[in-house]
Every structure is written in structure tokens, then in C-alpha cells.
mmCIF file of C-alpha atoms and ligand atoms in Angstrom:
data_model
loop_
_atom_site.group_PDB
_atom_site.id
_atom_site.type_symbol
_atom_site.label_atom_id
_atom_site.label_comp_id
_atom_site.label_asym_id
_atom_site.label_seq_id
_atom_site.Cartn_x
_atom_site.Cartn_y
_atom_site.Cartn_z
ATOM 1 C CA MET A 1 -58.741 36.305 232.142
ATOM 2 C CA ASP A 2 -56.877 37.904 235.007
ATOM 3 C CA ALA A 3 -53.114 37.398 234.814
ATOM 4 C CA PRO A 4 -50.127 39.042 236.465
ATOM 5 C CA ARG A 5 -48.828 41.825 234.309
ATOM 6 C CA PRO A 6 -45.283 43.232 234.495
ATOM 7 C CA ARG A 7 -44.743 46.989 234.455
ATOM 8 C CA PRO A 8 -45.529 48.366 230.983
ATOM 9 C CA THR A 9 -42.013 49.828 230.746
ATOM 10 C CA LEU A 10 -40.694 46.275 230.341
ATOM 11 C CA ASP A 11 -41.970 46.185 226.775
ATOM 12 C CA ALA A 12 -39.475 48.905 225.932
ATOM 13 C CA ILE A 13 -36.389 46.989 227.072
ATOM 14 C CA PRO A 14 -34.128 46.067 224.142
ATOM 15 C CA VAL A 15 -32.516 42.630 224.258
ATOM 16 C CA TYR A 16 -28.804 42.411 225.024
ATOM 17 C CA VAL A 17 -27.097 40.649 222.109
ATOM 18 C CA PRO A 18 -24.059 38.792 223.421
ATOM 19 C CA GLY A 19 -21.044 38.132 221.200
ATOM 20 C CA LYS A 20 -21.463 34.717 219.595
ATOM 21 C CA PRO A 21 -19.080 31.924 220.608
ATOM 22 C CA ALA A 22 -16.531 30.870 217.982
ATOM 23 C CA THR A 23 -17.863 28.323 215.498
ATOM 24 C CA VAL A 24 -15.760 25.201 215.343
ATOM 25 C CA ARG A 25 -14.661 24.244 211.814
ATOM 26 C CA PRO A 26 -12.696 21.108 210.965
ATOM 27 C CA GLY A 27 -9.022 21.863 210.311
ATOM 28 C CA LEU A 28 -9.309 25.521 211.277
ATOM 29 C CA THR A 29 -8.607 27.120 214.675
ATOM 30 C CA ALA A 30 -11.654 29.215 215.513
ATOM 31 C CA TYR A 31 -11.273 32.574 217.229
ATOM 32 C CA LYS A 32 -13.934 34.458 219.177
ATOM 33 C CA LEU A 33 -13.518 38.151 218.381
ATOM 34 C CA SER A 34 -17.038 39.116 219.355
ATOM 35 C CA SER A 35 -16.922 40.119 223.034
ATOM 36 C CA ASN A 36 -13.679 42.096 223.536
ATOM 37 C CA GLU A 37 -12.378 39.450 225.918
ATOM 38 C CA ASN A 38 -8.775 39.004 226.953
ATOM 39 C CA PRO A 39 -7.515 36.047 224.864
ATOM 40 C CA TYR A 40 -4.902 35.022 227.444
ATOM 41 C CA PRO A 41 -5.645 32.337 230.007
ATOM 42 C CA PRO A 42 -5.687 33.497 233.652
ATOM 43 C CA LEU A 43 -2.295 33.937 235.342
ATOM 44 C CA PRO A 44 -1.100 31.032 237.573
ATOM 45 C CA GLY A 45 -1.541 32.853 240.913
ATOM 46 C CA VAL A 46 -5.080 33.834 239.944
ATOM 47 C CA VAL A 47 -6.113 30.327 238.999
ATOM 48 C CA GLU A 48 -4.786 28.948 242.292
ATOM 49 C CA ALA A 49 -6.547 31.595 244.401
ATOM 50 C CA ALA A 50 -9.788 30.772 242.581
ATOM 51 C CA HIS A 51 -9.281 27.056 243.205
ATOM 52 C CA ARG A 52 -8.730 27.622 246.902
ATOM 53 C CA ALA A 53 -11.965 29.648 247.040
ATOM 54 C CA VAL A 54 -13.952 26.982 245.196
ATOM 55 C CA ALA A 55 -13.376 24.621 248.137
ATOM 56 C CA ARG A 56 -15.410 27.007 250.322
ATOM 57 C CA MET A 57 -18.476 27.089 248.051
ATOM 58 C CA ASN A 58 -20.803 25.893 250.818
ATOM 59 C CA ARG A 59 -20.260 29.252 252.548
ATOM 60 C CA TYR A 60 -21.709 32.612 251.582
ATOM 61 C CA PRO A 61 -19.160 35.057 250.231
ATOM 62 C CA ASP A 62 -17.953 37.915 252.441
ATOM 63 C CA LEU A 63 -20.858 40.385 252.145
ATOM 64 C CA GLY A 64 -18.561 43.291 252.689
ATOM 65 C CA ASN A 65 -15.971 42.214 250.064
ATOM 66 C CA THR A 66 -13.424 43.155 252.733
ATOM 67 C CA GLU A 67 -10.231 41.951 251.092
ATOM 68 C CA LEU A 68 -11.095 43.243 247.653
ATOM 69 C CA TYR A 69 -12.100 46.703 248.937
ATOM 70 C CA ALA A 70 -8.848 46.861 250.918
ATOM 71 C CA ALA A 71 -6.772 45.807 247.888
ATOM 72 C CA LEU A 72 -8.472 48.333 245.578
ATOM 73 C CA SER A 73 -8.187 51.075 248.178
ATOM 74 C CA ARG A 74 -4.421 50.494 248.385
ATOM 75 C CA ARG A 75 -4.059 50.219 244.626
ATOM 76 C CA LEU A 76 -5.968 53.452 243.914
ATOM 77 C CA GLY A 77 -4.893 55.415 246.991
ATOM 78 C CA LEU A 78 -8.527 56.141 247.867
ATOM 79 C CA PRO A 79 -10.586 55.490 251.013
ATOM 80 C CA GLU A 80 -12.886 52.491 250.695
ATOM 81 C CA ASP A 81 -16.019 54.606 250.935
ATOM 82 C CA HIS A 82 -15.141 56.092 247.518
ATOM 83 C CA LEU A 83 -15.637 52.644 245.959
ATOM 84 C CA ALA A 84 -18.630 50.462 245.118
ATOM 85 C CA LEU A 85 -18.062 46.881 243.939
ATOM 86 C CA SER A 86 -20.588 44.929 241.958
ATOM 87 C CA THR A 87 -21.066 42.028 239.578
ATOM 88 C CA GLY A 88 -19.430 43.711 236.580
ATOM 89 C CA SER A 89 -19.913 47.264 235.426
ATOM 90 C CA VAL A 90 -23.119 46.241 233.704
ATOM 91 C CA ALA A 91 -24.621 45.763 237.166
ATOM 92 C CA LEU A 92 -23.225 49.150 238.196
ATOM 93 C CA ILE A 93 -25.095 50.748 235.274
ATOM 94 C CA TYR A 94 -28.383 49.298 236.534
ATOM 95 C CA GLN A 95 -27.636 50.248 240.143
ATOM 96 C CA LEU A 96 -26.653 53.811 239.332
ATOM 97 C CA LEU A 97 -29.785 54.369 237.252
ATOM 98 C CA THR A 98 -31.960 52.696 239.897
ATOM 99 C CA ALA A 99 -30.458 54.969 242.526
ATOM 100 C CA TYR A 100 -30.780 58.247 240.568
ATOM 101 C CA CYS A 101 -33.638 57.952 238.074
ATOM 102 C CA ALA A 102 -37.370 58.063 238.647
ATOM 103 C CA PRO A 103 -39.640 57.082 235.733
ATOM 104 C CA GLY A 104 -39.529 59.856 233.129
ATOM 105 C CA ASP A 105 -36.129 61.184 234.126
ATOM 106 C CA GLU A 106 -33.629 61.550 231.318
ATOM 107 C CA VAL A 107 -30.384 59.725 230.673
ATOM 108 C CA VAL A 108 -27.998 61.138 228.062
ATOM 109 C CA TYR A 109 -25.489 59.095 226.095
ATOM 110 C CA ALA A 110 -23.810 59.032 222.734
ATOM 111 C CA TRP A 111 -25.051 56.694 220.050
ATOM 112 C CA ARG A 112 -23.830 54.298 218.999
ATOM 113 C CA SER A 113 -22.309 53.347 222.314
ATOM 114 C CA PHE A 114 -22.450 50.509 224.831
ATOM 115 C CA GLU A 115 -25.624 48.535 224.333
ATOM 116 C CA ALA A 116 -26.264 48.065 228.061
ATOM 117 C CA TYR A 117 -27.139 51.801 228.436
ATOM 118 C CA PRO A 118 -30.493 51.663 226.568
ATOM 119 C CA ILE A 119 -31.384 48.379 228.222
ATOM 120 C CA ALA A 120 -30.823 49.633 231.770
ATOM 121 C CA THR A 121 -32.432 53.004 230.993
ATOM 122 C CA ALA A 122 -35.584 51.296 229.740
ATOM 123 C CA ALA A 123 -35.542 48.860 232.679
ATOM 124 C CA VAL A 124 -35.808 51.677 235.207
ATOM 125 C CA GLY A 125 -38.441 53.491 233.146
ATOM 126 C CA ALA A 126 -36.158 56.472 232.380
ATOM 127 C CA VAL A 127 -36.080 58.216 229.020
ATOM 128 C CA GLU A 128 -33.046 57.930 226.776
ATOM 129 C CA VAL A 129 -31.659 61.019 225.096
ATOM 130 C CA THR A 130 -29.114 59.942 222.492
ATOM 131 C CA VAL A 131 -26.567 62.209 220.856
ATOM 132 C CA PRO A 132 -25.071 61.036 217.522
ATOM 133 C CA LEU A 133 -21.356 60.369 217.378
ATOM 134 C CA THR A 134 -19.325 62.639 215.100
ATOM 135 C CA ALA A 135 -18.341 61.539 211.569
ATOM 136 C CA ASP A 136 -15.126 60.036 212.942
ATOM 137 C CA ALA A 137 -17.089 57.992 215.520
ATOM 138 C CA ARG A 138 -16.179 60.170 218.516
ATOM 139 C CA HIS A 139 -18.337 61.582 221.308
ATOM 140 C CA ASP A 140 -19.765 65.010 220.511
ATOM 141 C CA LEU A 141 -19.425 66.370 224.047
ATOM 142 C CA ASP A 142 -20.692 69.840 223.129
ATOM 143 C CA ALA A 143 -23.903 68.399 221.719
ATOM 144 C CA MET A 144 -24.170 66.159 224.796
ATOM 145 C CA ALA A 145 -23.907 69.197 227.104
ATOM 146 C CA ASP A 146 -26.598 70.896 224.997
ATOM 147 C CA ALA A 147 -28.847 67.837 225.442
ATOM 148 C CA ILE A 148 -28.915 68.201 229.254
ATOM 149 C CA THR A 149 -32.284 69.427 230.605
ATOM 150 C CA ASP A 150 -33.926 69.819 234.042
ATOM 151 C CA ARG A 151 -34.935 66.163 233.770
ATOM 152 C CA THR A 152 -31.403 64.839 233.147
ATOM 153 C CA ARG A 153 -30.098 62.747 236.011
ATOM 154 C CA VAL A 154 -27.261 60.777 234.426
ATOM 155 C CA VAL A 155 -24.878 61.143 231.461
ATOM 156 C CA PHE A 156 -22.763 58.255 230.229
ATOM 157 C CA VAL A 157 -19.419 58.975 228.573
ATOM 158 C CA CYS A 158 -17.998 55.702 227.274
ATOM 159 C CA THR A 159 -14.294 56.202 226.730
ATOM 160 C CA PRO A 160 -12.882 54.426 224.760
ATOM 161 C CA ASN A 161 -16.259 54.110 223.121
ATOM 162 C CA ASN A 162 -17.621 50.626 222.632
ATOM 163 C CA PRO A 163 -18.063 49.693 219.769
ATOM 164 C CA THR A 164 -16.357 52.436 217.763
ATOM 165 C CA GLY A 165 -13.025 52.787 219.591
ATOM 166 C CA PRO A 166 -12.052 56.460 220.037
ATOM 167 C CA ALA A 167 -11.460 57.926 223.504
ATOM 168 C CA VAL A 168 -12.213 61.470 224.638
ATOM 169 C CA THR A 169 -9.268 63.608 225.819
ATOM 170 C CA HIS A 170 -8.822 64.934 229.330
ATOM 171 C CA THR A 171 -9.112 68.481 228.008
ATOM 172 C CA GLU A 172 -12.410 67.717 226.221
ATOM 173 C CA LEU A 173 -13.871 65.995 229.262
ATOM 174 C CA THR A 174 -12.798 68.806 231.613
ATOM 175 C CA ALA A 175 -14.465 71.393 229.364
ATOM 176 C CA PHE A 176 -17.604 69.244 229.220
ATOM 177 C CA LEU A 177 -17.777 68.850 233.003
ATOM 178 C CA ALA A 178 -17.595 72.621 233.392
ATOM 179 C CA ARG A 179 -20.926 72.790 231.504
ATOM 180 C CA VAL A 180 -22.705 70.037 233.426
ATOM 181 C CA PRO A 181 -24.849 71.060 236.404
ATOM 182 C CA GLY A 182 -23.630 69.577 239.697
ATOM 183 C CA HIS A 183 -26.787 67.511 240.261
ATOM 184 C CA VAL A 184 -26.229 65.453 237.114
ATOM 185 C CA VAL A 185 -24.166 62.291 237.592
ATOM 186 C CA VAL A 186 -21.537 61.888 234.864
ATOM 187 C CA VAL A 187 -20.466 58.292 234.461
ATOM 188 C CA VAL A 188 -17.097 57.880 232.780
ATOM 189 C CA ASP A 189 -17.188 54.261 231.652
ATOM 190 C CA GLU A 190 -13.529 53.251 231.572
ATOM 191 C CA ALA A 191 -13.946 49.559 230.746
ATOM 192 C CA TYR A 192 -10.967 49.733 228.369
ATOM 193 C CA LEU A 193 -8.845 52.160 230.400
ATOM 194 C CA GLU A 194 -5.736 49.967 230.410
ATOM 195 C CA PHE A 195 -5.553 49.886 226.602
ATOM 196 C CA VAL A 196 -5.494 53.667 226.105
ATOM 197 C CA ARG A 197 -2.277 55.028 224.580
ATOM 198 C CA MET A 198 -2.776 58.638 223.545
ATOM 199 C CA PRO A 199 -1.632 62.117 224.502
ATOM 200 C CA ASP A 200 -3.945 63.989 226.878
ATOM 201 C CA ALA A 201 -5.544 60.725 228.026
ATOM 202 C CA VAL A 202 -8.335 61.045 230.623
ATOM 203 C CA ASP A 203 -7.063 61.043 234.210
ATOM 204 C CA GLY A 204 -10.192 59.695 235.801
ATOM 205 C CA LEU A 205 -8.918 59.819 239.359
ATOM 206 C CA ALA A 206 -8.064 63.508 238.973
ATOM 207 C CA LEU A 207 -11.588 64.201 237.674
ATOM 208 C CA HIS A 208 -12.988 62.225 240.622
ATOM 209 C CA ARG A 209 -11.056 64.410 243.051
ATOM 210 C CA GLU A 210 -12.307 67.624 241.410
ATOM 211 C CA HIS A 211 -15.925 66.757 240.622
ATOM 212 C CA PRO A 212 -18.213 65.061 243.194
ATOM 213 C CA ASN A 213 -20.702 64.264 240.393
ATOM 214 C CA VAL A 214 -18.175 62.226 238.383
ATOM 215 C CA VAL A 215 -18.336 58.440 238.690
ATOM 216 C CA LEU A 216 -15.736 56.141 237.131
ATOM 217 C CA PHE A 217 -16.806 52.628 236.121
ATOM 218 C CA ARG A 218 -14.038 50.084 235.922
ATOM 219 C CA THR A 219 -14.057 46.360 235.366
ATOM 220 C CA PHE A 220 -11.995 43.213 235.793
ATOM 221 C CA SER A 221 -13.594 41.793 232.632
ATOM 222 C CA LYS A 222 -11.374 43.170 229.901
ATOM 223 C CA ALA A 223 -7.667 43.875 230.600
ATOM 224 C CA TYR A 224 -7.743 41.734 233.768
ATOM 225 C CA GLY A 225 -9.255 38.800 231.939
ATOM 226 C CA LEU A 226 -11.961 37.897 234.482
ATOM 227 C CA ALA A 227 -15.052 38.402 232.262
ATOM 228 C CA GLY A 228 -16.508 35.089 233.402
ATOM 229 C CA PHE A 229 -16.341 36.020 237.072
ATOM 230 C CA ARG A 230 -18.295 39.323 236.913
ATOM 231 C CA VAL A 231 -16.455 41.947 238.989
ATOM 232 C CA GLY A 232 -16.471 45.686 238.430
ATOM 233 C CA TYR A 233 -16.299 48.750 240.627
ATOM 234 C CA ALA A 234 -17.262 52.390 240.703
ATOM 235 C CA VAL A 235 -15.019 55.183 241.964
ATOM 236 C CA ALA A 236 -17.295 57.911 243.265
ATOM 237 C CA ASP A 237 -17.931 60.527 245.898
ATOM 238 C CA PRO A 238 -18.887 58.682 249.109
ATOM 239 C CA THR A 239 -22.547 59.807 248.853
ATOM 240 C CA VAL A 240 -22.793 58.447 245.301
ATOM 241 C CA ALA A 241 -20.880 55.276 246.174
ATOM 242 C CA ALA A 242 -23.277 54.712 249.096
ATOM 243 C CA ALA A 243 -26.297 55.126 246.809
ATOM 244 C CA VAL A 244 -24.880 52.629 244.304
ATOM 245 C CA ARG A 245 -24.123 50.162 247.122
ATOM 246 C CA ALA A 246 -27.576 50.617 248.670
ATOM 247 C CA VAL A 247 -29.344 49.091 245.656
ATOM 248 C CA SER A 248 -26.922 46.207 245.095
ATOM 249 C CA LEU A 249 -27.972 42.608 245.451
ATOM 250 C CA PRO A 250 -26.583 41.257 248.717
ATOM 251 C CA PHE A 251 -23.755 38.707 248.223
ATOM 252 C CA GLY A 252 -23.522 39.618 244.511
ATOM 253 C CA VAL A 253 -19.775 39.265 244.016
ATOM 254 C CA ASN A 254 -19.260 35.588 244.691
ATOM 255 C CA LEU A 255 -16.385 34.196 246.718
ATOM 256 C CA VAL A 256 -14.414 32.813 243.801
ATOM 257 C CA ALA A 257 -14.664 36.131 241.977
ATOM 258 C CA GLN A 258 -13.543 38.056 245.080
ATOM 259 C CA ALA A 259 -10.470 35.802 245.467
ATOM 260 C CA ALA A 260 -9.599 35.989 241.759
ATOM 261 C CA ALA A 261 -9.892 39.783 241.692
ATOM 262 C CA VAL A 262 -7.625 40.174 244.729
ATOM 263 C CA ALA A 263 -5.072 37.820 243.142
ATOM 264 C CA SER A 264 -5.327 39.701 239.827
ATOM 265 C CA LEU A 265 -4.418 42.952 241.541
ATOM 266 C CA GLU A 266 -1.365 41.196 243.006
ATOM 267 C CA ALA A 267 -0.472 39.906 239.543
ATOM 268 C CA GLU A 268 -0.992 43.296 237.960
ATOM 269 C CA PRO A 269 2.502 43.774 236.464
ATOM 270 C CA ALA A 270 2.244 40.478 234.560
ATOM 271 C CA LEU A 271 -1.304 41.268 233.479
ATOM 272 C CA LEU A 272 -0.342 44.662 232.194
ATOM 273 C CA GLU A 273 2.524 43.159 230.166
ATOM 274 C CA ARG A 274 -0.091 41.176 228.328
ATOM 275 C CA VAL A 275 -2.083 44.331 227.783
ATOM 276 C CA ASP A 276 1.031 45.872 226.215
ATOM 277 C CA ALA A 277 1.246 42.907 223.851
ATOM 278 C CA LEU A 278 -2.410 43.367 222.903
ATOM 279 C CA VAL A 279 -1.835 47.069 222.291
ATOM 280 C CA ALA A 280 1.091 46.217 220.011
ATOM 281 C CA GLU A 281 -1.112 43.746 218.150
ATOM 282 C CA ARG A 282 -3.851 46.404 217.894
ATOM 283 C CA ASP A 283 -1.362 48.797 216.318
ATOM 284 C CA ARG A 284 -0.152 46.165 213.915
ATOM 285 C CA VAL A 285 -3.698 45.263 212.830
ATOM 286 C CA GLY A 286 -4.662 48.942 212.593
ATOM 287 C CA ALA A 287 -1.734 49.728 210.293
ATOM 288 C CA ALA A 288 -2.611 46.696 208.138
ATOM 289 C CA LEU A 289 -6.274 47.748 207.899
ATOM 290 C CA ARG A 290 -5.249 51.219 206.731
ATOM 291 C CA GLU A 291 -2.814 49.640 204.300
ATOM 292 C CA VAL A 292 -5.614 47.686 202.613
ATOM 293 C CA GLY A 293 -7.738 50.805 202.324
ATOM 294 C CA TRP A 294 -9.893 50.986 205.470
ATOM 295 C CA ARG A 295 -10.373 54.276 207.278
ATOM 296 C CA VAL A 296 -11.061 52.851 210.715
ATOM 297 C CA PRO A 297 -11.735 55.145 213.709
ATOM 298 C CA ASP A 298 -8.914 55.579 216.224
ATOM 299 C CA ALA A 299 -8.932 52.374 218.280
ATOM 300 C CA GLN A 300 -8.071 53.002 221.947
ATOM 301 C CA GLY A 301 -9.666 49.795 223.231
ATOM 302 C CA ASN A 302 -8.964 46.173 222.312
ATOM 303 C CA PHE A 303 -11.202 46.219 219.212
ATOM 304 C CA PHE A 304 -11.749 47.776 215.795
ATOM 305 C CA TRP A 305 -14.916 49.165 214.244
ATOM 306 C CA LEU A 306 -15.698 48.606 210.572
ATOM 307 C CA GLU A 307 -18.580 50.699 209.334
ATOM 308 C CA LEU A 308 -20.054 48.305 206.794
ATOM 309 C CA GLY A 309 -23.627 49.549 206.535
ATOM 310 C CA GLU A 310 -25.668 47.136 204.428
ATOM 311 C CA ARG A 311 -22.710 44.765 204.093
ATOM 312 C CA THR A 312 -22.592 44.146 207.871
ATOM 313 C CA ALA A 313 -24.313 40.755 207.855
ATOM 314 C CA GLU A 314 -22.356 39.658 204.782
ATOM 315 C CA PHE A 315 -19.076 40.521 206.493
ATOM 316 C CA ALA A 316 -20.076 38.732 209.700
ATOM 317 C CA ALA A 317 -20.986 35.611 207.730
ATOM 318 C CA ALA A 318 -17.707 35.709 205.748
ATOM 319 C CA ALA A 319 -15.784 36.121 209.008
ATOM 320 C CA GLU A 320 -17.572 33.109 210.448
ATOM 321 C CA GLU A 321 -16.588 31.181 207.357
ATOM 322 C CA ALA A 322 -12.944 32.228 207.881
ATOM 323 C CA GLY A 323 -13.027 30.981 211.473
ATOM 324 C CA VAL A 324 -13.301 34.323 213.241
ATOM 325 C CA THR A 325 -16.524 35.318 214.987
ATOM 326 C CA VAL A 326 -17.146 39.069 215.065
ATOM 327 C CA ARG A 327 -19.916 41.191 216.579
ATOM 328 C CA PRO A 328 -22.267 42.614 213.946
ATOM 329 C CA PHE A 329 -24.565 45.541 214.702
ATOM 330 C CA ALA A 330 -27.318 45.095 212.129
ATOM 331 C CA GLY A 331 -27.099 47.497 209.205
ATOM 332 C CA HIS A 332 -24.355 49.532 210.810
ATOM 333 C CA GLY A 333 -21.032 47.784 211.261
ATOM 334 C CA CYS A 334 -18.931 45.120 212.898
ATOM 335 C CA ARG A 335 -16.833 45.266 216.052
ATOM 336 C CA VAL A 336 -13.798 42.988 215.945
ATOM 337 C CA SER A 337 -11.720 42.209 219.047
ATOM 338 C CA ILE A 338 -7.947 42.090 219.132
ATOM 339 C CA ALA A 339 -6.656 38.653 220.088
ATOM 340 C CA GLU A 340 -4.131 36.156 218.713
ATOM 341 C CA PRO A 341 -2.007 37.364 215.743
ATOM 342 C CA GLU A 342 -3.374 34.599 213.539
ATOM 343 C CA ALA A 343 -6.889 35.857 214.197
ATOM 344 C CA GLY A 344 -5.739 39.388 213.366
ATOM 345 C CA ASP A 345 -4.205 38.191 210.082
ATOM 346 C CA ARG A 346 -7.461 36.511 209.042
ATOM 347 C CA PHE A 347 -9.432 39.619 210.007
ATOM 348 C CA VAL A 348 -7.189 41.865 207.882
ATOM 349 C CA GLU A 349 -7.387 39.469 204.886
ATOM 350 C CA LEU A 350 -11.128 39.528 205.122
ATOM 351 C CA ALA A 351 -11.345 43.284 205.632
ATOM 352 C CA ALA A 352 -9.223 43.704 202.480
ATOM 353 C CA ARG A 353 -11.938 41.925 200.494
ATOM 354 C CA PHE A 354 -14.510 44.384 201.790
ATOM 355 C CA ALA A 355 -12.389 47.535 201.470
HETATM 356 C C1 PLP B 1 -17.339 45.258 228.556
HETATM 357 C C2 PLP B 1 -17.840 46.571 228.972
HETATM 358 C C3 PLP B 1 -18.211 46.795 230.283
HETATM 359 C C4 PLP B 1 -17.916 45.784 231.313
HETATM 360 O O1 PLP B 1 -18.895 44.962 231.593
HETATM 361 P P1 PLP B 1 -18.781 43.992 232.833
HETATM 362 O O2 PLP B 1 -20.168 43.912 233.274
HETATM 363 O O3 PLP B 1 -17.871 44.573 233.852
HETATM 364 O O4 PLP B 1 -18.249 42.720 232.269
HETATM 365 C C5 PLP B 1 -18.661 48.036 230.672
HETATM 366 N N1 PLP B 1 -18.714 49.047 229.793
HETATM 367 C C6 PLP B 1 -18.347 48.866 228.515
HETATM 368 C C7 PLP B 1 -18.378 50.010 227.608
HETATM 369 C C8 PLP B 1 -17.911 47.640 228.075
HETATM 370 O O5 PLP B 1 -17.561 47.457 226.792
#
């Protein structure tokens, strides 16, 4: 029988596995450590701005995101045409690939890295070229430069790398960019930028000024605590920003999200204090993990990576039992988010049993 058939490339799209919600257990506070979310509730000014916007829900949002572009432009010291807002950086990944890749073109990224890269690559019919992480779970930027061919259109550098944690240095990234042909877009996915505390940290805005093919992806989902509202933005050369905007869904960033993001930028000092507290908690948990015998990769985001191999599912189940929900990657390892200290304590206790 004749039936509508989607493009054959759709069969190749892997399924996005979201972090599971926390399982409620009687007598035990459950913690969701599976999606790298900010555990703090939204700041007062942000909640009120969102409430005010809710009252206007019968109206379309501002198509041009005027206030949010203006606020970001002031915050970053960049003209608005260097920015492209969208519904989270996941949407930016799709848009960038849609704008730059024809079927058969190549997209290079490290593996394991952010699981949205293979999904979006397959969705646009491009071909993934994956480059294994080094033994200490870092990007191998030399090997990634070697992997670039005439067909390469886009390279993703996820720093800090989700789910393993290490960040590349500014020196490493600068050396890499010197080897990348100018027609290849290099996305520096800085979803965890605010959590980075290391010498020679990437200065994305400096790279943006020096390299028209560099695109920074940033998000309000992690440090800013607006994961549920879906707002992210790209910093790019105006031609690239225009291409990313051209393929966006009209009215994507809804009016509550726009208002909350503007208010979050105003509340930035208070938000970043919370980030400091999370970084302190990360360092505490990291020291404790090493104490009990784990050699975890350097964690520059708000999460740790335990390479558990065949014990991955067992660990995830035991964590569930202990009232903490983690993110297992089948047969490879678990990513565990930093959140409340009690959750961190339970995670360390559990990790000790698996050390
Ligand atoms: C969480 C995350 C994002 C952000 O996704 P949003 O769509 O903005 O919520 C982007 N990149 C990486 C590597 C992430 O971990």
C-alpha cells in the first residue's frame, strides 16, 4: 500500500535520553542528579518577571526578542548582530547544522560528548566523524584537526565536555584554530562556562574577535537555572549569526522565557554567588571521591564522570535505591550532577562501594 514515507535519514537519528526524574521513596529525600540542572529555585526578581509575563499569554512574544538582545549586547559588549537567540543551545545545534550542512557533509566532534550532536547531525543527513577522547577524558584537538577533510563543515568542541568534565585550555584551542580552515565553523559549546575554574581558561569572546569561523554557544539552562524555559544564544560573526537566525522557528523563545532571561541577567551577581557555592561543593565532592579511591577526570562543569564500564547499570540502580538519580550511559559510565550537599554525601558513599 502507498503510505507517506519520511526521509530515509530519519532512521539514523539516535533517541535523546533525558535524565530521569528523581524517584520518590518514603522517608528519603530524593535528588535528581541526572540532568546537570541548577538545584536552586529561581531568584525572586526572576520569578516575578515571569509571573508578569504570564499575564500576557494571549499575545505572541516579541519576534525580535528586543529586550533580551539589548540586555545581552550590553552584558557582552557586542553589537546585537553578533548574537543569535534560540530555544536553548540544543536548538542552536540543529539550526547551525541546518544552515551549514548539506546531506553527506561531515561534522567532527569528540566522543563521548554531548548526545545532541549525533542526533542533530543525523537529522540533517550529515555524516558524523567522531574522535575518541584521550585516556583522561579530554578532547584530543590534534586528532580532531587531523580529522578535518574537504567535506567538513562544522566542528563541535564541548568545553567543559559533557559528560566527562574536563575543559580545553585557551592555548590548546588557539593552536587548534590555527589548523582549521576558515570555511569550517568551529562551535565552542560553553554550556558550563560559569563553572570553569582553571588556569588558561578559554576566553571565548577573545576567540570570537579573532576568528570569524568561531561560534560560541551559551545557555540560560545551567548556571542561570532556567532549563525549563529553553533559552540559549550563539555569539558569532554577523554572517554566521544571520544564517543561524534565518533557520530559526519564528516566535521560538516564548514571552515568559524572554522576561525571565532578561531578569536573570539583572540578577547575575546573586546567580553567580550560587554558582560559586556549587563550585565549592564540586571541589568538596571531588576531593572525597579521590579519597575513597576514584580517579575521576577533572570536573570543570557541575557534574562528575564515573567510568564504570559493565557496572554502569548496577551503579545507576544502586544510586536510585539510595535516593539519587544519576545519568547512566549504557556500558560506559555515569554522569552525576552537583547539587545539595546531602545528595553529594550519598553519591560519595555509593561511589566508595564501587571504587
Ligand atoms: C545542557 C547542555 C546544553 C544546553 O542545552 P539547552 O538546550 O540550552 O538547555 C548545551 N550543550 C551542552 C554540552 C550541554 O550539556
